[in-house]
Tab-separated table of C-alpha atoms and ligand atoms in Angstrom:
chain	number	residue	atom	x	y	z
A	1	UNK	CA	207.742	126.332	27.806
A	2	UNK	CA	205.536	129.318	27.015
A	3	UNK	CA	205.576	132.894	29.231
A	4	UNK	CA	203.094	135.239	28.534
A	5	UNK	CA	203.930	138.694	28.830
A	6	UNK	CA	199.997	139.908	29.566
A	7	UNK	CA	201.017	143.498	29.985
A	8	UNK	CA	202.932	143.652	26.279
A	9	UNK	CA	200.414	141.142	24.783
A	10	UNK	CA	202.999	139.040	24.027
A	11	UNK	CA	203.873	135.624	24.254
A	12	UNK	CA	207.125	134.144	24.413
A	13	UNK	CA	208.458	130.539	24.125
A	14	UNK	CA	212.105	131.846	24.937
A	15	UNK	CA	213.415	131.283	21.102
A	16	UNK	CA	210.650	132.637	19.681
A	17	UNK	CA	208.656	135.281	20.847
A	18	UNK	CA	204.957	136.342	19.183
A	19	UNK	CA	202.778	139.198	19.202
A	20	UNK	CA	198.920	138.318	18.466
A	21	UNK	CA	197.552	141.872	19.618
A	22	UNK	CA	199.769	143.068	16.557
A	23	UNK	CA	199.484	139.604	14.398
A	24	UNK	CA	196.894	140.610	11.564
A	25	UNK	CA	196.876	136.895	10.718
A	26	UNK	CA	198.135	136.894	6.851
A	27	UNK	CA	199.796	134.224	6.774
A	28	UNK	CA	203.539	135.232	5.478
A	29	UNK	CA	205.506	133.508	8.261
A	30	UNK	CA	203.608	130.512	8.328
A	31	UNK	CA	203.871	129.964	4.239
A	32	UNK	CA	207.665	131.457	3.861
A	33	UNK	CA	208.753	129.402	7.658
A	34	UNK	CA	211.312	126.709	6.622
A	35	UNK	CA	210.346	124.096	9.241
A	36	UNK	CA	206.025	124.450	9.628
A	37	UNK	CA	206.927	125.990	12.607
A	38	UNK	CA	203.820	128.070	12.532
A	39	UNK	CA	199.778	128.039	11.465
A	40	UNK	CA	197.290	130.193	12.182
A	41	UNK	CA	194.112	129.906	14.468
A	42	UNK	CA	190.819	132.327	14.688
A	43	UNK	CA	192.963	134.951	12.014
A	44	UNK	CA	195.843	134.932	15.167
A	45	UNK	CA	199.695	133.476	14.551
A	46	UNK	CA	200.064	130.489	16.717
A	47	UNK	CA	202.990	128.355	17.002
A	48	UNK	CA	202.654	124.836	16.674
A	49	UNK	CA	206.078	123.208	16.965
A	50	UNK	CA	208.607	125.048	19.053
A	51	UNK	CA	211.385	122.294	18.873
A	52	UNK	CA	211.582	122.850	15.321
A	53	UNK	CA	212.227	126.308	15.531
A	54	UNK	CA	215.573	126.514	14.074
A	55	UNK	CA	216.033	130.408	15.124
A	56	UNK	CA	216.377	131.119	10.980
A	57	UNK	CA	214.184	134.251	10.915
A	58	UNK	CA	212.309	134.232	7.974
A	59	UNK	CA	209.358	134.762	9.765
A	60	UNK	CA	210.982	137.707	11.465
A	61	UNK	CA	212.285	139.210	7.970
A	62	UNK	CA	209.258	138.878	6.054
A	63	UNK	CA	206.414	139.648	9.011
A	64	UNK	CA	204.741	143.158	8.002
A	65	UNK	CA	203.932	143.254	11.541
A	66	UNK	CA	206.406	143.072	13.573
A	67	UNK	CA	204.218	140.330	15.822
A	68	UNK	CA	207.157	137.550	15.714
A	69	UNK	CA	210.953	137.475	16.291
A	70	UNK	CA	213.607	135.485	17.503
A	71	UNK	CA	214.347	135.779	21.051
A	72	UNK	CA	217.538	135.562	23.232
A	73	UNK	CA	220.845	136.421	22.185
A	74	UNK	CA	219.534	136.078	18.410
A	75	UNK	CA	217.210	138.922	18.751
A	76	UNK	CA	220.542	141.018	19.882
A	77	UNK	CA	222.347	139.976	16.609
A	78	UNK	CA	219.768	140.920	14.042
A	79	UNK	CA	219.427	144.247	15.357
B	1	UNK	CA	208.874	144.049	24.600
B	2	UNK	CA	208.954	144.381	20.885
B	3	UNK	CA	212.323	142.916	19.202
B	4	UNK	CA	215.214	144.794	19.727
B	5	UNK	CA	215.372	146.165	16.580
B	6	UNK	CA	211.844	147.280	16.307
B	7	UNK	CA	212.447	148.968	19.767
B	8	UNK	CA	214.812	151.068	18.576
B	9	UNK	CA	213.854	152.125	15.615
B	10	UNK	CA	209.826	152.344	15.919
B	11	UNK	CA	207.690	155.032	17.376
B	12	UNK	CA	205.885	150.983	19.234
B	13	UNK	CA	203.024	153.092	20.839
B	14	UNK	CA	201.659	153.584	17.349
B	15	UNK	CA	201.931	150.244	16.047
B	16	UNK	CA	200.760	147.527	14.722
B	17	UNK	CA	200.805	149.757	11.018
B	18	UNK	CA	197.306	150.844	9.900
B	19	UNK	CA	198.098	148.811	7.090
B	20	UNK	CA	196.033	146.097	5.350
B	21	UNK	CA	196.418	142.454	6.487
B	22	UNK	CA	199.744	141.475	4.605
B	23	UNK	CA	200.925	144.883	2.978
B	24	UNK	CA	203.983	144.265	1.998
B	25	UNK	CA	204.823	148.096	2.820
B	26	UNK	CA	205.498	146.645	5.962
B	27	UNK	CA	208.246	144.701	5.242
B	28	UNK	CA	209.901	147.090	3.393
B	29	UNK	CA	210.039	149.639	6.389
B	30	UNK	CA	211.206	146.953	8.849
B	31	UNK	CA	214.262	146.519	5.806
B	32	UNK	CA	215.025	150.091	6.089
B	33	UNK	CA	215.125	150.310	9.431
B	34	UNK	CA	217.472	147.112	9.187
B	35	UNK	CA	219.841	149.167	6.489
B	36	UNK	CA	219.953	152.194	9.018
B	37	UNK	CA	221.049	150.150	11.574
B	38	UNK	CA	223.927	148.530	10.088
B	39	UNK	CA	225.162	151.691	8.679
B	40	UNK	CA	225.490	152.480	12.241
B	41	UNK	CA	223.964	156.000	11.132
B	42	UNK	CA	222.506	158.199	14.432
B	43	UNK	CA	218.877	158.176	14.431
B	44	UNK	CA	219.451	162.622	15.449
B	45	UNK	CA	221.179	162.681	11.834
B	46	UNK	CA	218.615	160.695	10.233
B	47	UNK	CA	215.702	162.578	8.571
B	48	UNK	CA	212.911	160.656	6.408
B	49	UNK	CA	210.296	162.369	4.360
B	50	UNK	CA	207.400	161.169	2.910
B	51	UNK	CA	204.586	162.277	0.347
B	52	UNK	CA	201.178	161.113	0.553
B	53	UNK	CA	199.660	157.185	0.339
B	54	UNK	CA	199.807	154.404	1.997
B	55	UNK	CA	203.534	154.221	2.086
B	56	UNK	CA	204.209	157.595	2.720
B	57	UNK	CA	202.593	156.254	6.095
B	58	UNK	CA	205.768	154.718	6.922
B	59	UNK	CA	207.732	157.700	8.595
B	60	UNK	CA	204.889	158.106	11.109
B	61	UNK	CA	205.772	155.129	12.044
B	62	UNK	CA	209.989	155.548	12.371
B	63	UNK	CA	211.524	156.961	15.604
B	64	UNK	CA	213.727	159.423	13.504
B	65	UNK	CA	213.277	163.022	12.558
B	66	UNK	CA	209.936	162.771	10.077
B	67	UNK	CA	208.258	164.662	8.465
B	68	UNK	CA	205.331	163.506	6.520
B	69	UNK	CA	204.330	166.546	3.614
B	70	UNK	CA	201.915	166.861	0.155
B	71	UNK	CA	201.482	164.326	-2.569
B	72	UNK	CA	204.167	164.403	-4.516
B	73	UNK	CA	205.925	167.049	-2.927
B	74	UNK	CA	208.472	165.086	-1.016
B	75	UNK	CA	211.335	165.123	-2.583
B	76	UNK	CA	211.236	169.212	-2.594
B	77	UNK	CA	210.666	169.646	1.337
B	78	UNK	CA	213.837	166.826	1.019
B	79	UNK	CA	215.923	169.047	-1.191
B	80	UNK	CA	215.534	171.737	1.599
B	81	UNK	CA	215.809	170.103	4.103
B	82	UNK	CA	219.272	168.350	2.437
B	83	UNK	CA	220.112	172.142	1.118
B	84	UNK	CA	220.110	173.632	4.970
B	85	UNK	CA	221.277	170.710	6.786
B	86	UNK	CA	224.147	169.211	3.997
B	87	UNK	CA	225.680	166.573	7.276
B	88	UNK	CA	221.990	165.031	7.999
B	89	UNK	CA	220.805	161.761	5.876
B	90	UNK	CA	217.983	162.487	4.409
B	91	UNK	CA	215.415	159.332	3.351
B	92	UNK	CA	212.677	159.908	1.341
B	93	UNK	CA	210.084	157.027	1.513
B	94	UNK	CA	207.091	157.523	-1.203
B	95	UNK	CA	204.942	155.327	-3.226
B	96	UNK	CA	204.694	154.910	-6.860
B	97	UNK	CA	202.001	157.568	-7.441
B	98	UNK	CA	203.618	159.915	-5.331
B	99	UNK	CA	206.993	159.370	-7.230
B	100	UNK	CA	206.036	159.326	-10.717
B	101	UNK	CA	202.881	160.501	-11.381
B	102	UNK	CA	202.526	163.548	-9.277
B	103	UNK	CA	205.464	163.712	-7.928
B	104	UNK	CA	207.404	162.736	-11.612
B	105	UNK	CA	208.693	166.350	-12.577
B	106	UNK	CA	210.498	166.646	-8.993
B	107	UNK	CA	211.635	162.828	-8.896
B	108	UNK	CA	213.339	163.424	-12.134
B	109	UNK	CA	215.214	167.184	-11.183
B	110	UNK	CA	216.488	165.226	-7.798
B	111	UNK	CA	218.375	162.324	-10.128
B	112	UNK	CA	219.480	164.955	-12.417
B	113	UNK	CA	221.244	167.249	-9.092
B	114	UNK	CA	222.647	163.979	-8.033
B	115	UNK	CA	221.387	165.488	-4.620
B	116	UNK	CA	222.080	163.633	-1.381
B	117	UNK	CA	218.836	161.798	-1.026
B	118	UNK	CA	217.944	158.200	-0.829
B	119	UNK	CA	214.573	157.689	-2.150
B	120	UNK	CA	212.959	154.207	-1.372
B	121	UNK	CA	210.056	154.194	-4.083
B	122	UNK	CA	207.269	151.339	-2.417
B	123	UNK	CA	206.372	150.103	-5.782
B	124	UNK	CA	202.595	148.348	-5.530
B	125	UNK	CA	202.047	149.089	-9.088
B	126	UNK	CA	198.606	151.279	-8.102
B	127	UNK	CA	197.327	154.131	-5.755
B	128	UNK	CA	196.201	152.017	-2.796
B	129	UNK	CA	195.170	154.833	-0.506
B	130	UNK	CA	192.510	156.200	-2.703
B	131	UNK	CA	190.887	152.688	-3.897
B	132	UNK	CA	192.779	151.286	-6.653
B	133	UNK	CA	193.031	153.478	-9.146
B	134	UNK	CA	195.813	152.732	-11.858
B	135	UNK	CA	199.485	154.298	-11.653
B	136	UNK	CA	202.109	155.132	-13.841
B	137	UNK	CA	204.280	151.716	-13.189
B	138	UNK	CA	200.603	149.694	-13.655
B	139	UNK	CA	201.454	146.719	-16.073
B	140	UNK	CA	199.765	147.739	-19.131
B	141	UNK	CA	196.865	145.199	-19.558
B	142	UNK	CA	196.295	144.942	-15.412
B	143	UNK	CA	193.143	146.916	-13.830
B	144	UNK	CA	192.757	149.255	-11.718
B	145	UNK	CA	189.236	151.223	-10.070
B	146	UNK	CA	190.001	153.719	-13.581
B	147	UNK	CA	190.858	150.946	-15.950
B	148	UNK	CA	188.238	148.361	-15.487
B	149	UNK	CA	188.743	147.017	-18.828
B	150	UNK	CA	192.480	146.918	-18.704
B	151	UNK	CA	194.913	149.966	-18.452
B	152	UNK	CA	196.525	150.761	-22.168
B	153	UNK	CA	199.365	152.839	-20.450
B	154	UNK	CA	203.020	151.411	-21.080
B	155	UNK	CA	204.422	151.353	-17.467
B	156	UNK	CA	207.993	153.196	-16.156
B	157	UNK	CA	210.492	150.964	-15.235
B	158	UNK	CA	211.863	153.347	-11.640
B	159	UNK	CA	214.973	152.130	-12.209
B	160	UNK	CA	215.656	152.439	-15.757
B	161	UNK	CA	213.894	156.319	-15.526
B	162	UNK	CA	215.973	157.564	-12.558
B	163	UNK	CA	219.435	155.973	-13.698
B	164	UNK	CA	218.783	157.574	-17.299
B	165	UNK	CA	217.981	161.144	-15.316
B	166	UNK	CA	220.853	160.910	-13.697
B	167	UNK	CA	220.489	159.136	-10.213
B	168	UNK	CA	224.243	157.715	-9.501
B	169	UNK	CA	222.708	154.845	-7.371
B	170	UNK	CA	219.857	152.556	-8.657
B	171	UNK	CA	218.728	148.913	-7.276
B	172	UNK	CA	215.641	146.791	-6.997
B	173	UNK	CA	214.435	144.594	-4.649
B	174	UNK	CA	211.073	142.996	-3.540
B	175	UNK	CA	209.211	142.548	-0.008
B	176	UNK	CA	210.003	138.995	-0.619
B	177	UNK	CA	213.640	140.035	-0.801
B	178	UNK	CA	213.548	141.645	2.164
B	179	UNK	CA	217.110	140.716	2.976
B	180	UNK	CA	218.710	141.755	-0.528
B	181	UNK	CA	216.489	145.471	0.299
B	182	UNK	CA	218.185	145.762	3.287
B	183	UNK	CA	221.316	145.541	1.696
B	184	UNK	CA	220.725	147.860	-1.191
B	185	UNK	CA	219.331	150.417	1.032
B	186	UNK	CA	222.587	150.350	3.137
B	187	UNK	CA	224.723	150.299	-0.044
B	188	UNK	CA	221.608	153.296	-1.647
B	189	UNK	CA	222.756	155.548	1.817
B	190	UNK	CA	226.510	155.297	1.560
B	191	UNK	CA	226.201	156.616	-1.922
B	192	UNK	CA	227.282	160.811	-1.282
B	193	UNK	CA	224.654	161.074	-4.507
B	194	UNK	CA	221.317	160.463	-5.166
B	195	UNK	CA	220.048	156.901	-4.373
B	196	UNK	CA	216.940	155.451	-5.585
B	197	UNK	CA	216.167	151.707	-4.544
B	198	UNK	CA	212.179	150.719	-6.100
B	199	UNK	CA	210.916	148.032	-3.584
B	200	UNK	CA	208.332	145.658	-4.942
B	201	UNK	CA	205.982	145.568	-2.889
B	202	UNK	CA	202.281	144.251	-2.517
B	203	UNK	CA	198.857	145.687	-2.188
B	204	UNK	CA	197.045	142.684	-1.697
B	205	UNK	CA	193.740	144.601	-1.255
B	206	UNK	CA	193.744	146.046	-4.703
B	207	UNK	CA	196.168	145.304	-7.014
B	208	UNK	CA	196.066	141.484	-6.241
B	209	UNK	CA	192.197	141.509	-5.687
B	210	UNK	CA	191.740	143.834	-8.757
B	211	UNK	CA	194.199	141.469	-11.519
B	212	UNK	CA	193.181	138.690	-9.567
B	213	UNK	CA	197.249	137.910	-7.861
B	214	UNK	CA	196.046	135.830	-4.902
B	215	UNK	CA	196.290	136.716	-1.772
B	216	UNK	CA	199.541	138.580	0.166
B	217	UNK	CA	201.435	134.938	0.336
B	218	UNK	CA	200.858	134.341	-3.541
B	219	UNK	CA	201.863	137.542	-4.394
B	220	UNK	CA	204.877	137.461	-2.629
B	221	UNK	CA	205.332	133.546	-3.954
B	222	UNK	CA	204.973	135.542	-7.154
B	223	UNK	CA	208.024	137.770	-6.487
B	224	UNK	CA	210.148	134.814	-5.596
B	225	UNK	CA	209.442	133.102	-8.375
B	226	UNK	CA	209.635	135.935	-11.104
B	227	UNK	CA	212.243	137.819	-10.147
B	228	UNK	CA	215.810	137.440	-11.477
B	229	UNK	CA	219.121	138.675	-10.147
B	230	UNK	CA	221.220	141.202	-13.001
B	231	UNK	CA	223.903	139.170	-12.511
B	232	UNK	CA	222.352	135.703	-13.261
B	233	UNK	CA	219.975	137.843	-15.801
B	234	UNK	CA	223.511	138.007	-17.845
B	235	UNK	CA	223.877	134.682	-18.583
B	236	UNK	CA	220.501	133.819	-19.380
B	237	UNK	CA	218.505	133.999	-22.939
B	238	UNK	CA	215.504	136.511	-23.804
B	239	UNK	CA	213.690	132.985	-23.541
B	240	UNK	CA	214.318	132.121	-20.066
B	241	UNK	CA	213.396	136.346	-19.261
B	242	UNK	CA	210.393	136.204	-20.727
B	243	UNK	CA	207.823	137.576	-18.470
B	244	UNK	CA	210.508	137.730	-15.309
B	245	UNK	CA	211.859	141.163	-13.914
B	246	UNK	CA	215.223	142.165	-12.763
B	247	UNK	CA	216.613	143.019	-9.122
B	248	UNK	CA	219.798	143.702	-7.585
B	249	UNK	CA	222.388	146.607	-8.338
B	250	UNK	CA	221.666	148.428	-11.845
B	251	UNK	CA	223.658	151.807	-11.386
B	252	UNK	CA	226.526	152.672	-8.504
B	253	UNK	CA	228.159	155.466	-10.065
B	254	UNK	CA	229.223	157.669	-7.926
B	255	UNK	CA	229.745	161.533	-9.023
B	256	UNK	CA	229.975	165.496	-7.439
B	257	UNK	CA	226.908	165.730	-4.908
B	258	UNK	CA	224.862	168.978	-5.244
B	259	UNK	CA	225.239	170.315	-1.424
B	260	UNK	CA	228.407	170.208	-1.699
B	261	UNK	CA	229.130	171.451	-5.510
B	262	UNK	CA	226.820	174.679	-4.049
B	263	UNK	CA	229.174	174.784	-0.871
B	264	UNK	CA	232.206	175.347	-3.257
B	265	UNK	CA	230.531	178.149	-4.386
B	266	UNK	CA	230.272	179.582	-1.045
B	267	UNK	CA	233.616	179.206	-0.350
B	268	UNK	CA	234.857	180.362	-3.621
B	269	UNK	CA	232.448	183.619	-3.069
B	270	UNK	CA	233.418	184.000	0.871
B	271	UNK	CA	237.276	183.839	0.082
B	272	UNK	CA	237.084	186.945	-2.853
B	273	UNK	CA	235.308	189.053	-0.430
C	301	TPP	C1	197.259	166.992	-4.494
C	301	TPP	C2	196.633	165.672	-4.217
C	301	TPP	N1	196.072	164.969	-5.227
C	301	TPP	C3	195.510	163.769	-4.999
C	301	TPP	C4	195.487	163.249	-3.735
C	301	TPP	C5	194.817	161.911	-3.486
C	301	TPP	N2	195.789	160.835	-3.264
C	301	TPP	C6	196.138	160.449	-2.022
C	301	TPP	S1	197.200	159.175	-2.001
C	301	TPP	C7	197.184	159.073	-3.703
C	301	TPP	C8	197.952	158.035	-4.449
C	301	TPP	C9	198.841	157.196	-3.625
C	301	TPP	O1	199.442	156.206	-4.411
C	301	TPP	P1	200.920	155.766	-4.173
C	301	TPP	O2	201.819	156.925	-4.072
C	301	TPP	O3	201.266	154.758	-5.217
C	301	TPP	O4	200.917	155.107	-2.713
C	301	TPP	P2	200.178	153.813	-2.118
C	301	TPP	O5	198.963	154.309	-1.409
C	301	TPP	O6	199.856	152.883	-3.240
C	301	TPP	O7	201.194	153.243	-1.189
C	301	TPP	C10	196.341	160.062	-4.235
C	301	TPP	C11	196.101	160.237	-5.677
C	301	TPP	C12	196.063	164.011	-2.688
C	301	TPP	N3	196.119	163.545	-1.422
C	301	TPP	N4	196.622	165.201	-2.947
C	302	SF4	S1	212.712	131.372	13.156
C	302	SF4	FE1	212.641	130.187	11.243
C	302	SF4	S2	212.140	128.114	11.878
C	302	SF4	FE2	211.631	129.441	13.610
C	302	SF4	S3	209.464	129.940	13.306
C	302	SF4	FE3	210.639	131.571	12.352
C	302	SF4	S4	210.800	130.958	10.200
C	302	SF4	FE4	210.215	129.127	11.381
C	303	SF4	S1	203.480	137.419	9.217
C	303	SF4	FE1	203.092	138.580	11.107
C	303	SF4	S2	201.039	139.463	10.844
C	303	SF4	FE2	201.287	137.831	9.295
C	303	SF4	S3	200.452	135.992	10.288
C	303	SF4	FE3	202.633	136.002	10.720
C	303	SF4	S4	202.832	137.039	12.699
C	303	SF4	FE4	200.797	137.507	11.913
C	304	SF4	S1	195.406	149.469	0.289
C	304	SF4	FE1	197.096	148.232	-0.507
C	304	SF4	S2	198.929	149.519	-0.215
C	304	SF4	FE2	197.312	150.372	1.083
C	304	SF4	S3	197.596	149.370	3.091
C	304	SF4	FE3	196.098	148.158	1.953
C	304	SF4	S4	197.332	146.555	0.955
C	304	SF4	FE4	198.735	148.192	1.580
């Protein structure tokens, strides 16, 4: 399932949650994800394979950009 | 709505960074941030200073007390600021020029007062802001805009330089390591003393493009791959280090912080009166 956010640019697939107005497209969590959740289309962080998310947040630690994190109660924890 | 951690701790009208695609300066300031927060610290007792450079960018960025100043220079506006205010934390965020180049002289009087500052050094190993020009921790052989042939400069080692002047905490970790920084910044700000933690970072733009690194995921591929825990470092033979570099914990040596050695003075001074 996928909810876009269009006021916050954001798009959110409840797990997971992405930020391509802030995504500069370099590639980090897509090369350091554990599970090829992620690629990247037209220089923009898309995510291919939501099921396989497994909520780690690699691509949360390591993205200069704050343009992905994990959602629900997750996102509370690693505050 | 931006994570929750980003919320709280980001000025989010001003982002995304004006960063280069991949800087790992990012990552380290998303680590501090991280380290603040789990030292449960309030973000009204928090102050973070910066010099001048890309990283010294960072502070504009943090929803704390900031207070961005002259190249170099931030360390002294820190010892003020730490000299008036003794209770605040005050974070110093500066690059490698700004640390040891310009800023070297006051870099190395702040280890040797063992004032309460934690310095977070975003080590890129060249001046990014002004085009590439080499720094003081430049591998000697790498280019830079002023060393087109190769720079002939030995480079500091942060670490080494500001444990030997007399800083009582020391670490190193790398944007890659962005979960190890966290945790040496939060061990860096419990220290009374002066902290310094040197964060590897990557300037994908010119150092990489310059000595020909790859791009910001090989550089960082480079940092997992080359870098070497002290405590795994012990057990291993000048062999196996060959060409690798150290991280982790180097110095946590707690002694008499400078506020309040001068406040003992005070009080000494007050009571004879
Ligand atoms: C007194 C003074 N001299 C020189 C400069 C030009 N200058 C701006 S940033 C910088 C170097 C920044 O390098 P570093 O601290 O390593 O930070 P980076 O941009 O690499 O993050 C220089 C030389 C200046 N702003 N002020
Ligand atoms: S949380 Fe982990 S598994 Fe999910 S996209 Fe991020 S890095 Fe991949
Ligand atoms: S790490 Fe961040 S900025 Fe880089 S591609 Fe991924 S989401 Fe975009
Ligand atoms: S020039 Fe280098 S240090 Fe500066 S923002 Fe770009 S990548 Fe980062």
């Amino acid at each position: 399932m996928e909810i876009k956010d269009v006021r916050a640019g954001e798009v959110s697939y409840e797990k997971l949650i992405i930020n391509p107005s802030w995504c500069k497209g370099c590639g980090i969590c897509v090369a350091f994800c554990p599970k090829k959740v992620l690629s990247i289309e037209n220089e923009k962080i898309v995510v291919n394979d939501i099921e396989k998310c497994i909520q780690c947040g690699m691509c949360e630690l390591r993205c200069p950009d704050f343009a992905i994190y994990v959602g629900g109660k997750n996102n509370e924890k690693r505050a | 709505m931006p994570s929750t951690l980003v919320e709280k701790y980001f000025r989010t009208e001003k982002l995304p960074q004006i960063w280069c695609p991949g800087c790992g300066h990012g990552i380290i300031t998303r680590s501090i941030a991280s380290a603040i927060d789990q030292s449960g610290l309030d973000k009204d007792k928090v102050c973070i200073v910066s010099g001048i450079g890309c990283s010294s960018r960072a502070p504009g960025y943090m929803d704390f007390n900031t207070l961005h100043t002259t190249h170099g220079r931030a360390l002294a506006f820190a010892t003020g600021i730490k000299l008036a205010n003794p209770e605040i934390k005050v974070i110093v965020i500066t690059g490698d020029g700004d640390a040891t180049a310009i800023g070297g002289n006051h870099l190395i009087h702040a280890c040797r007062r063992n004032i309460g500052i934690t310095t977070i050094v975003y080590n890129n190993n060249i001046y990014g802001m002004t085009g590439g020009q080499y720094s003081p921790t430049t591998p000697k052989g790498d280019k830079g805009t002023t060393a087109p042939f190769g720079n002939i400069d030995k480079s500091f080692d942060i670490c080494s330089l500001a444990s030997a002047a007399g800083a009582t905490y020391t670490a190193r970790a790398t944007a890659y390591h962005a979960n190890l920084l966290t945790t040496l910044v939060k061990n860096a700000l419990a220290n009374d003393g002066f902290s310094l933690v040197e964060a590897v970072s990557a300037c994908p733009t010119y150092y990489g493009r310059k000595n020909k690194k790859g791009n910001a995921v090989e550089m960082m591929e480079w940092q997992k791959n080359n870098a070497v825990n002290v405590a795994a470092a012990s057990k291993m033979t000048q062999e196996q280090l060959e060409g690798k570099f150290l991280i982790g914990e180097f110095k946590n040596k707690p002694e008499p912080e400078y506020t309040s050695e001068y406040q003992k003075i005070i009080d000494k001074l007050a009571k004879g009166r």
